[in-house]
Amino acid sequence: MLYNWQTKSRQTGQPFEDQKLQQAELARLKREVGRLEDEVSFLKKAAAYFAKQPR
């Protein structure tokens, strides 16, 4: 399967249109993952802070 994809790519000399769209989507998803990881980190710190406070 990969061999066929490489062969077609070499024959046309252009990357597939979908590949550009997939790369853009991948970049967007990586940014979103980074943002969500920051949120999780913040929420863990907030939970630890409030758990230490006396009631």
mmCIF file with all atom_site columns, N, CA and C in Angstrom:
data_model
loop_
_atom_site.group_PDB
_atom_site.id
_atom_site.type_symbol
_atom_site.label_atom_id
_atom_site.label_alt_id
_atom_site.label_comp_id
_atom_site.label_asym_id
_atom_site.label_entity_id
_atom_site.label_seq_id
_atom_site.pdbx_PDB_ins_code
_atom_site.Cartn_x
_atom_site.Cartn_y
_atom_site.Cartn_z
_atom_site.occupancy
_atom_site.B_iso_or_equiv
_atom_site.pdbx_formal_charge
_atom_site.auth_seq_id
_atom_site.auth_comp_id
_atom_site.auth_asym_id
_atom_site.auth_atom_id
_atom_site.pdbx_PDB_model_num
ATOM 1   N N  . MET A 1 1  ? 0.826   -1.180 0.000   1.00 0.00 ? 1  MET A N  1
ATOM 2   C CA . MET A 1 1  ? 0.000   0.000  0.000   1.00 0.00 ? 1  MET A CA 1
ATOM 3   C C  . MET A 1 1  ? 0.877   1.253  0.000   1.00 0.00 ? 1  MET A C  1
ATOM 4   N N  . LEU A 1 2  ? 1.865   1.308  0.881   1.00 0.00 ? 2  LEU A N  1
ATOM 5   C CA . LEU A 1 2  ? 2.756   2.461  0.933   1.00 0.00 ? 2  LEU A CA 1
ATOM 6   C C  . LEU A 1 2  ? 3.558   2.574  -0.353  1.00 0.00 ? 2  LEU A C  1
ATOM 7   N N  . TYR A 1 3  ? 3.979   1.439  -0.877  1.00 0.00 ? 3  TYR A N  1
ATOM 8   C CA . TYR A 1 3  ? 4.739   1.444  -2.124  1.00 0.00 ? 3  TYR A CA 1
ATOM 9   C C  . TYR A 1 3  ? 3.911   2.051  -3.252  1.00 0.00 ? 3  TYR A C  1
ATOM 10  N N  . ASN A 1 4  ? 2.643   1.683  -3.330  1.00 0.00 ? 4  ASN A N  1
ATOM 11  C CA . ASN A 1 4  ? 1.766   2.226  -4.375  1.00 0.00 ? 4  ASN A CA 1
ATOM 12  C C  . ASN A 1 4  ? 1.615   3.733  -4.232  1.00 0.00 ? 4  ASN A C  1
ATOM 13  N N  . TRP A 1 5  ? 1.478   4.197  -3.012  1.00 0.00 ? 5  TRP A N  1
ATOM 14  C CA . TRP A 1 5  ? 1.344   5.627  -2.758  1.00 0.00 ? 5  TRP A CA 1
ATOM 15  C C  . TRP A 1 5  ? 2.605   6.365  -3.196  1.00 0.00 ? 5  TRP A C  1
ATOM 16  N N  . GLN A 1 6  ? 3.769   5.820  -2.856  1.00 0.00 ? 6  GLN A N  1
ATOM 17  C CA . GLN A 1 6  ? 5.034   6.443  -3.247  1.00 0.00 ? 6  GLN A CA 1
ATOM 18  C C  . GLN A 1 6  ? 5.177   6.469  -4.763  1.00 0.00 ? 6  GLN A C  1
ATOM 19  N N  . THR A 1 7  ? 4.807   5.393  -5.407  1.00 0.00 ? 7  THR A N  1
ATOM 20  C CA . THR A 1 7  ? 4.914   5.314  -6.865  1.00 0.00 ? 7  THR A CA 1
ATOM 21  C C  . THR A 1 7  ? 4.026   6.363  -7.525  1.00 0.00 ? 7  THR A C  1
ATOM 22  N N  . LYS A 1 8  ? 2.794   6.480  -7.082  1.00 0.00 ? 8  LYS A N  1
ATOM 23  C CA . LYS A 1 8  ? 1.877   7.473  -7.648  1.00 0.00 ? 8  LYS A CA 1
ATOM 24  C C  . LYS A 1 8  ? 2.394   8.886  -7.408  1.00 0.00 ? 8  LYS A C  1
ATOM 25  N N  . SER A 1 9  ? 2.928   9.129  -6.233  1.00 0.00 ? 9  SER A N  1
ATOM 26  C CA . SER A 1 9  ? 3.450   10.449 -5.905  1.00 0.00 ? 9  SER A CA 1
ATOM 27  C C  . SER A 1 9  ? 4.625   10.807 -6.802  1.00 0.00 ? 9  SER A C  1
ATOM 28  N N  . ARG A 1 10 ? 5.479   9.870  -7.054  1.00 0.00 ? 10 ARG A N  1
ATOM 29  C CA . ARG A 1 10 ? 6.641   10.115 -7.922  1.00 0.00 ? 10 ARG A CA 1
ATOM 30  C C  . ARG A 1 10 ? 6.214   10.335 -9.370  1.00 0.00 ? 10 ARG A C  1
ATOM 31  N N  . GLN A 1 11 ? 5.204   9.616  -9.804  1.00 0.00 ? 11 GLN A N  1
ATOM 32  C CA . GLN A 1 11 ? 4.759   9.729  -11.194 1.00 0.00 ? 11 GLN A CA 1
ATOM 33  C C  . GLN A 1 11 ? 4.155   11.100 -11.467 1.00 0.00 ? 11 GLN A C  1
ATOM 34  N N  . THR A 1 12 ? 3.364   11.602 -10.557 1.00 0.00 ? 12 THR A N  1
ATOM 35  C CA . THR A 1 12 ? 2.714   12.894 -10.760 1.00 0.00 ? 12 THR A CA 1
ATOM 36  C C  . THR A 1 12 ? 3.643   14.043 -10.421 1.00 0.00 ? 12 THR A C  1
ATOM 37  N N  . GLY A 1 13 ? 4.588   13.810 -9.526  1.00 0.00 ? 13 GLY A N  1
ATOM 38  C CA . GLY A 1 13 ? 5.502   14.864 -9.130  1.00 0.00 ? 13 GLY A CA 1
ATOM 39  C C  . GLY A 1 13 ? 4.889   15.859 -8.163  1.00 0.00 ? 13 GLY A C  1
ATOM 40  N N  . GLN A 1 14 ? 3.651   15.617 -7.750  1.00 0.00 ? 14 GLN A N  1
ATOM 41  C CA . GLN A 1 14 ? 2.956   16.508 -6.823  1.00 0.00 ? 14 GLN A CA 1
ATOM 42  C C  . GLN A 1 14 ? 2.402   15.679 -5.672  1.00 0.00 ? 14 GLN A C  1
ATOM 43  N N  . PRO A 1 15 ? 2.436   16.233 -4.467  1.00 0.00 ? 15 PRO A N  1
ATOM 44  C CA . PRO A 1 15 ? 1.802   15.504 -3.369  1.00 0.00 ? 15 PRO A CA 1
ATOM 45  C C  . PRO A 1 15 ? 0.287   15.498 -3.559  1.00 0.00 ? 15 PRO A C  1
ATOM 46  N N  . PHE A 1 16 ? -0.339  14.526 -2.981  1.00 0.00 ? 16 PHE A N  1
ATOM 47  C CA . PHE A 1 16 ? -1.794  14.451 -3.075  1.00 0.00 ? 16 PHE A CA 1
ATOM 48  C C  . PHE A 1 16 ? -2.416  15.666 -2.391  1.00 0.00 ? 16 PHE A C  1
ATOM 49  N N  . GLU A 1 17 ? -3.551  16.104 -2.910  1.00 0.00 ? 17 GLU A N  1
ATOM 50  C CA . GLU A 1 17 ? -4.255  17.249 -2.324  1.00 0.00 ? 17 GLU A CA 1
ATOM 51  C C  . GLU A 1 17 ? -4.648  16.962 -0.880  1.00 0.00 ? 17 GLU A C  1
ATOM 52  N N  . ASP A 1 18 ? -5.076  15.736 -0.632  1.00 0.00 ? 18 ASP A N  1
ATOM 53  C CA . ASP A 1 18 ? -5.497  15.373 0.719   1.00 0.00 ? 18 ASP A CA 1
ATOM 54  C C  . ASP A 1 18 ? -4.346  15.472 1.707   1.00 0.00 ? 18 ASP A C  1
ATOM 55  N N  . GLN A 1 19 ? -3.137  15.267 1.234   1.00 0.00 ? 19 GLN A N  1
ATOM 56  C CA . GLN A 1 19 ? -1.982  15.310 2.129   1.00 0.00 ? 19 GLN A CA 1
ATOM 57  C C  . GLN A 1 19 ? -1.826  16.709 2.725   1.00 0.00 ? 19 GLN A C  1
ATOM 58  N N  . LYS A 1 20 ? -2.038  17.734 1.941   1.00 0.00 ? 20 LYS A N  1
ATOM 59  C CA . LYS A 1 20 ? -1.943  19.107 2.446   1.00 0.00 ? 20 LYS A CA 1
ATOM 60  C C  . LYS A 1 20 ? -3.020  19.361 3.494   1.00 0.00 ? 20 LYS A C  1
ATOM 61  N N  . LEU A 1 21 ? -4.216  18.881 3.220   1.00 0.00 ? 21 LEU A N  1
ATOM 62  C CA . LEU A 1 21 ? -5.311  19.049 4.174   1.00 0.00 ? 21 LEU A CA 1
ATOM 63  C C  . LEU A 1 21 ? -5.030  18.287 5.463   1.00 0.00 ? 21 LEU A C  1
ATOM 64  N N  . GLN A 1 22 ? -4.481  17.090 5.331   1.00 0.00 ? 22 GLN A N  1
ATOM 65  C CA . GLN A 1 22 ? -4.163  16.287 6.509   1.00 0.00 ? 22 GLN A CA 1
ATOM 66  C C  . GLN A 1 22 ? -3.072  16.945 7.337   1.00 0.00 ? 22 GLN A C  1
ATOM 67  N N  . GLN A 1 23 ? -2.085  17.536 6.692   1.00 0.00 ? 23 GLN A N  1
ATOM 68  C CA . GLN A 1 23 ? -1.017  18.209 7.418   1.00 0.00 ? 23 GLN A CA 1
ATOM 69  C C  . GLN A 1 23 ? -1.559  19.414 8.180   1.00 0.00 ? 23 GLN A C  1
ATOM 70  N N  . ALA A 1 24 ? -2.460  20.159 7.572   1.00 0.00 ? 24 ALA A N  1
ATOM 71  C CA . ALA A 1 24 ? -3.072  21.306 8.237   1.00 0.00 ? 24 ALA A CA 1
ATOM 72  C C  . ALA A 1 24 ? -3.898  20.844 9.436   1.00 0.00 ? 24 ALA A C  1
ATOM 73  N N  . GLU A 1 25 ? -4.652  19.784 9.258   1.00 0.00 ? 25 GLU A N  1
ATOM 74  C CA . GLU A 1 25 ? -5.468  19.241 10.349  1.00 0.00 ? 25 GLU A CA 1
ATOM 75  C C  . GLU A 1 25 ? -4.578  18.727 11.475  1.00 0.00 ? 25 GLU A C  1
ATOM 76  N N  . LEU A 1 26 ? -3.493  18.067 11.135  1.00 0.00 ? 26 LEU A N  1
ATOM 77  C CA . LEU A 1 26 ? -2.561  17.564 12.139  1.00 0.00 ? 26 LEU A CA 1
ATOM 78  C C  . LEU A 1 26 ? -1.961  18.711 12.943  1.00 0.00 ? 26 LEU A C  1
ATOM 79  N N  . ALA A 1 27 ? -1.581  19.782 12.282  1.00 0.00 ? 27 ALA A N  1
ATOM 80  C CA . ALA A 1 27 ? -1.021  20.948 12.980  1.00 0.00 ? 27 ALA A CA 1
ATOM 81  C C  . ALA A 1 27 ? -2.057  21.544 13.929  1.00 0.00 ? 27 ALA A C  1
ATOM 82  N N  . ARG A 1 28 ? -3.308  21.646 13.475  1.00 0.00 ? 28 ARG A N  1
ATOM 83  C CA . ARG A 1 28 ? -4.377  22.189 14.322  1.00 0.00 ? 28 ARG A CA 1
ATOM 84  C C  . ARG A 1 28 ? -4.602  21.305 15.543  1.00 0.00 ? 28 ARG A C  1
ATOM 85  N N  . LEU A 1 29 ? -4.610  20.001 15.331  1.00 0.00 ? 29 LEU A N  1
ATOM 86  C CA . LEU A 1 29 ? -4.838  19.074 16.434  1.00 0.00 ? 29 LEU A CA 1
ATOM 87  C C  . LEU A 1 29 ? -3.685  19.102 17.433  1.00 0.00 ? 29 LEU A C  1
ATOM 88  N N  . LYS A 1 30 ? -2.464  19.258 16.956  1.00 0.00 ? 30 LYS A N  1
ATOM 89  C CA . LYS A 1 30 ? -1.316  19.350 17.861  1.00 0.00 ? 30 LYS A CA 1
ATOM 90  C C  . LYS A 1 30 ? -1.405  20.600 18.725  1.00 0.00 ? 30 LYS A C  1
ATOM 91  N N  . ARG A 1 31 ? -1.841  21.713 18.129  1.00 0.00 ? 31 ARG A N  1
ATOM 92  C CA . ARG A 1 31 ? -2.029  22.941 18.920  1.00 0.00 ? 31 ARG A CA 1
ATOM 93  C C  . ARG A 1 31 ? -3.104  22.735 19.978  1.00 0.00 ? 31 ARG A C  1
ATOM 94  N N  . GLU A 1 32 ? -4.189  22.075 19.591  1.00 0.00 ? 32 GLU A N  1
ATOM 95  C CA . GLU A 1 32 ? -5.282  21.830 20.530  1.00 0.00 ? 32 GLU A CA 1
ATOM 96  C C  . GLU A 1 32 ? -4.835  20.911 21.660  1.00 0.00 ? 32 GLU A C  1
ATOM 97  N N  . VAL A 1 33 ? -4.057  19.891 21.356  1.00 0.00 ? 33 VAL A N  1
ATOM 98  C CA . VAL A 1 33 ? -3.540  18.984 22.384  1.00 0.00 ? 33 VAL A CA 1
ATOM 99  C C  . VAL A 1 33 ? -2.680  19.762 23.372  1.00 0.00 ? 33 VAL A C  1
ATOM 100 N N  . GLY A 1 34 ? -1.831  20.641 22.876  1.00 0.00 ? 34 GLY A N  1
ATOM 101 C CA . GLY A 1 34 ? -0.997  21.457 23.748  1.00 0.00 ? 34 GLY A CA 1
ATOM 102 C C  . GLY A 1 34 ? -1.828  22.326 24.673  1.00 0.00 ? 34 GLY A C  1
ATOM 103 N N  . ARG A 1 35 ? -2.871  22.938 24.126  1.00 0.00 ? 35 ARG A N  1
ATOM 104 C CA . ARG A 1 35 ? -3.751  23.788 24.937  1.00 0.00 ? 35 ARG A CA 1
ATOM 105 C C  . ARG A 1 35 ? -4.461  22.962 26.005  1.00 0.00 ? 35 ARG A C  1
ATOM 106 N N  . LEU A 1 36 ? -4.939  21.793 25.633  1.00 0.00 ? 36 LEU A N  1
ATOM 107 C CA . LEU A 1 36 ? -5.647  20.940 26.586  1.00 0.00 ? 36 LEU A CA 1
ATOM 108 C C  . LEU A 1 36 ? -4.710  20.408 27.670  1.00 0.00 ? 36 LEU A C  1
ATOM 109 N N  . GLU A 1 37 ? -3.470  20.116 27.306  1.00 0.00 ? 37 GLU A N  1
ATOM 110 C CA . GLU A 1 37 ? -2.499  19.677 28.310  1.00 0.00 ? 37 GLU A CA 1
ATOM 111 C C  . GLU A 1 37 ? -2.235  20.789 29.316  1.00 0.00 ? 37 GLU A C  1
ATOM 112 N N  . ASP A 1 38 ? -2.171  22.037 28.839  1.00 0.00 ? 38 ASP A N  1
ATOM 113 C CA . ASP A 1 38 ? -1.995  23.176 29.742  1.00 0.00 ? 38 ASP A CA 1
ATOM 114 C C  . ASP A 1 38 ? -3.184  23.302 30.691  1.00 0.00 ? 38 ASP A C  1
ATOM 115 N N  . GLU A 1 39 ? -4.390  23.107 30.174  1.00 0.00 ? 39 GLU A N  1
ATOM 116 C CA . GLU A 1 39 ? -5.587  23.186 31.012  1.00 0.00 ? 39 GLU A CA 1
ATOM 117 C C  . GLU A 1 39 ? -5.581  22.102 32.082  1.00 0.00 ? 39 GLU A C  1
ATOM 118 N N  . VAL A 1 40 ? -5.212  20.891 31.714  1.00 0.00 ? 40 VAL A N  1
ATOM 119 C CA . VAL A 1 40 ? -5.167  19.784 32.670  1.00 0.00 ? 40 VAL A CA 1
ATOM 120 C C  . VAL A 1 40 ? -4.153  20.082 33.763  1.00 0.00 ? 40 VAL A C  1
ATOM 121 N N  . SER A 1 41 ? -3.002  20.595 33.377  1.00 0.00 ? 41 SER A N  1
ATOM 122 C CA . SER A 1 41 ? -1.965  20.934 34.344  1.00 0.00 ? 41 SER A CA 1
ATOM 123 C C  . SER A 1 41 ? -2.475  21.987 35.325  1.00 0.00 ? 41 SER A C  1
ATOM 124 N N  . PHE A 1 42 ? -3.126  23.017 34.817  1.00 0.00 ? 42 PHE A N  1
ATOM 125 C CA . PHE A 1 42 ? -3.674  24.066 35.670  1.00 0.00 ? 42 PHE A CA 1
ATOM 126 C C  . PHE A 1 42 ? -4.719  23.502 36.625  1.00 0.00 ? 42 PHE A C  1
ATOM 127 N N  . LEU A 1 43 ? -5.605  22.668 36.117  1.00 0.00 ? 43 LEU A N  1
ATOM 128 C CA . LEU A 1 43 ? -6.662  22.112 36.958  1.00 0.00 ? 43 LEU A CA 1
ATOM 129 C C  . LEU A 1 43 ? -6.103  21.194 38.042  1.00 0.00 ? 43 LEU A C  1
ATOM 130 N N  . LYS A 1 44 ? -5.044  20.458 37.743  1.00 0.00 ? 44 LYS A N  1
ATOM 131 C CA . LYS A 1 44 ? -4.409  19.617 38.761  1.00 0.00 ? 44 LYS A CA 1
ATOM 132 C C  . LYS A 1 44 ? -3.830  20.479 39.872  1.00 0.00 ? 44 LYS A C  1
ATOM 133 N N  . LYS A 1 45 ? -3.188  21.577 39.494  1.00 0.00 ? 45 LYS A N  1
ATOM 134 C CA . LYS A 1 45 ? -2.612  22.480 40.492  1.00 0.00 ? 45 LYS A CA 1
ATOM 135 C C  . LYS A 1 45 ? -3.706  23.119 41.336  1.00 0.00 ? 45 LYS A C  1
ATOM 136 N N  . ALA A 1 46 ? -4.802  23.515 40.699  1.00 0.00 ? 46 ALA A N  1
ATOM 137 C CA . ALA A 1 46 ? -5.914  24.117 41.431  1.00 0.00 ? 46 ALA A CA 1
ATOM 138 C C  . ALA A 1 46 ? -6.535  23.108 42.390  1.00 0.00 ? 46 ALA A C  1
ATOM 139 N N  . ALA A 1 47 ? -6.694  21.877 41.955  1.00 0.00 ? 47 ALA A N  1
ATOM 140 C CA . ALA A 1 47 ? -7.271  20.842 42.817  1.00 0.00 ? 47 ALA A CA 1
ATOM 141 C C  . ALA A 1 47 ? -6.367  20.585 44.012  1.00 0.00 ? 47 ALA A C  1
ATOM 142 N N  . ALA A 1 48 ? -5.061  20.551 43.795  1.00 0.00 ? 48 ALA A N  1
ATOM 143 C CA . ALA A 1 48 ? -4.125  20.338 44.902  1.00 0.00 ? 48 ALA A CA 1
ATOM 144 C C  . ALA A 1 48 ? -4.181  21.507 45.874  1.00 0.00 ? 48 ALA A C  1
ATOM 145 N N  . TYR A 1 49 ? -4.283  22.718 45.371  1.00 0.00 ? 49 TYR A N  1
ATOM 146 C CA . TYR A 1 49 ? -4.350  23.904 46.227  1.00 0.00 ? 49 TYR A CA 1
ATOM 147 C C  . TYR A 1 49 ? -5.606  23.870 47.095  1.00 0.00 ? 49 TYR A C  1
ATOM 148 N N  . PHE A 1 50 ? -6.747  23.593 46.502  1.00 0.00 ? 50 PHE A N  1
ATOM 149 C CA . PHE A 1 50 ? -7.992  23.593 47.255  1.00 0.00 ? 50 PHE A CA 1
ATOM 150 C C  . PHE A 1 50 ? -8.088  22.392 48.189  1.00 0.00 ? 50 PHE A C  1
ATOM 151 N N  . ALA A 1 51 ? -7.417  21.313 47.883  1.00 0.00 ? 51 ALA A N  1
ATOM 152 C CA . ALA A 1 51 ? -7.428  20.145 48.762  1.00 0.00 ? 51 ALA A CA 1
ATOM 153 C C  . ALA A 1 51 ? -6.648  20.426 50.043  1.00 0.00 ? 51 ALA A C  1
ATOM 154 N N  . LYS A 1 52 ? -5.675  21.320 49.993  1.00 0.00 ? 52 LYS A N  1
ATOM 155 C CA . LYS A 1 52 ? -4.857  21.650 51.161  1.00 0.00 ? 52 LYS A CA 1
ATOM 156 C C  . LYS A 1 52 ? -5.547  22.630 52.098  1.00 0.00 ? 52 LYS A C  1
ATOM 157 N N  . GLN A 1 53 ? -6.496  23.391 51.612  1.00 0.00 ? 53 GLN A N  1
ATOM 158 C CA . GLN A 1 53 ? -7.160  24.400 52.439  1.00 0.00 ? 53 GLN A CA 1
ATOM 159 C C  . GLN A 1 53 ? -8.090  23.736 53.446  1.00 0.00 ? 53 GLN A C  1
ATOM 160 N N  . PRO A 1 54 ? -8.045  24.232 54.706  1.00 0.00 ? 54 PRO A N  1
ATOM 161 C CA . PRO A 1 54 ? -8.989  23.682 55.698  1.00 0.00 ? 54 PRO A CA 1
ATOM 162 C C  . PRO A 1 54 ? -10.415 24.133 55.387  1.00 0.00 ? 54 PRO A C  1
ATOM 163 N N  . ARG A 1 55 ? -11.339 23.317 55.782  1.00 0.00 ? 55 ARG A N  1
ATOM 164 C CA . ARG A 1 55 ? -12.745 23.635 55.509  1.00 0.00 ? 55 ARG A CA 1
ATOM 165 C C  . ARG A 1 55 ? -13.364 24.402 56.616  1.00 0.00 ? 55 ARG A C  1
#
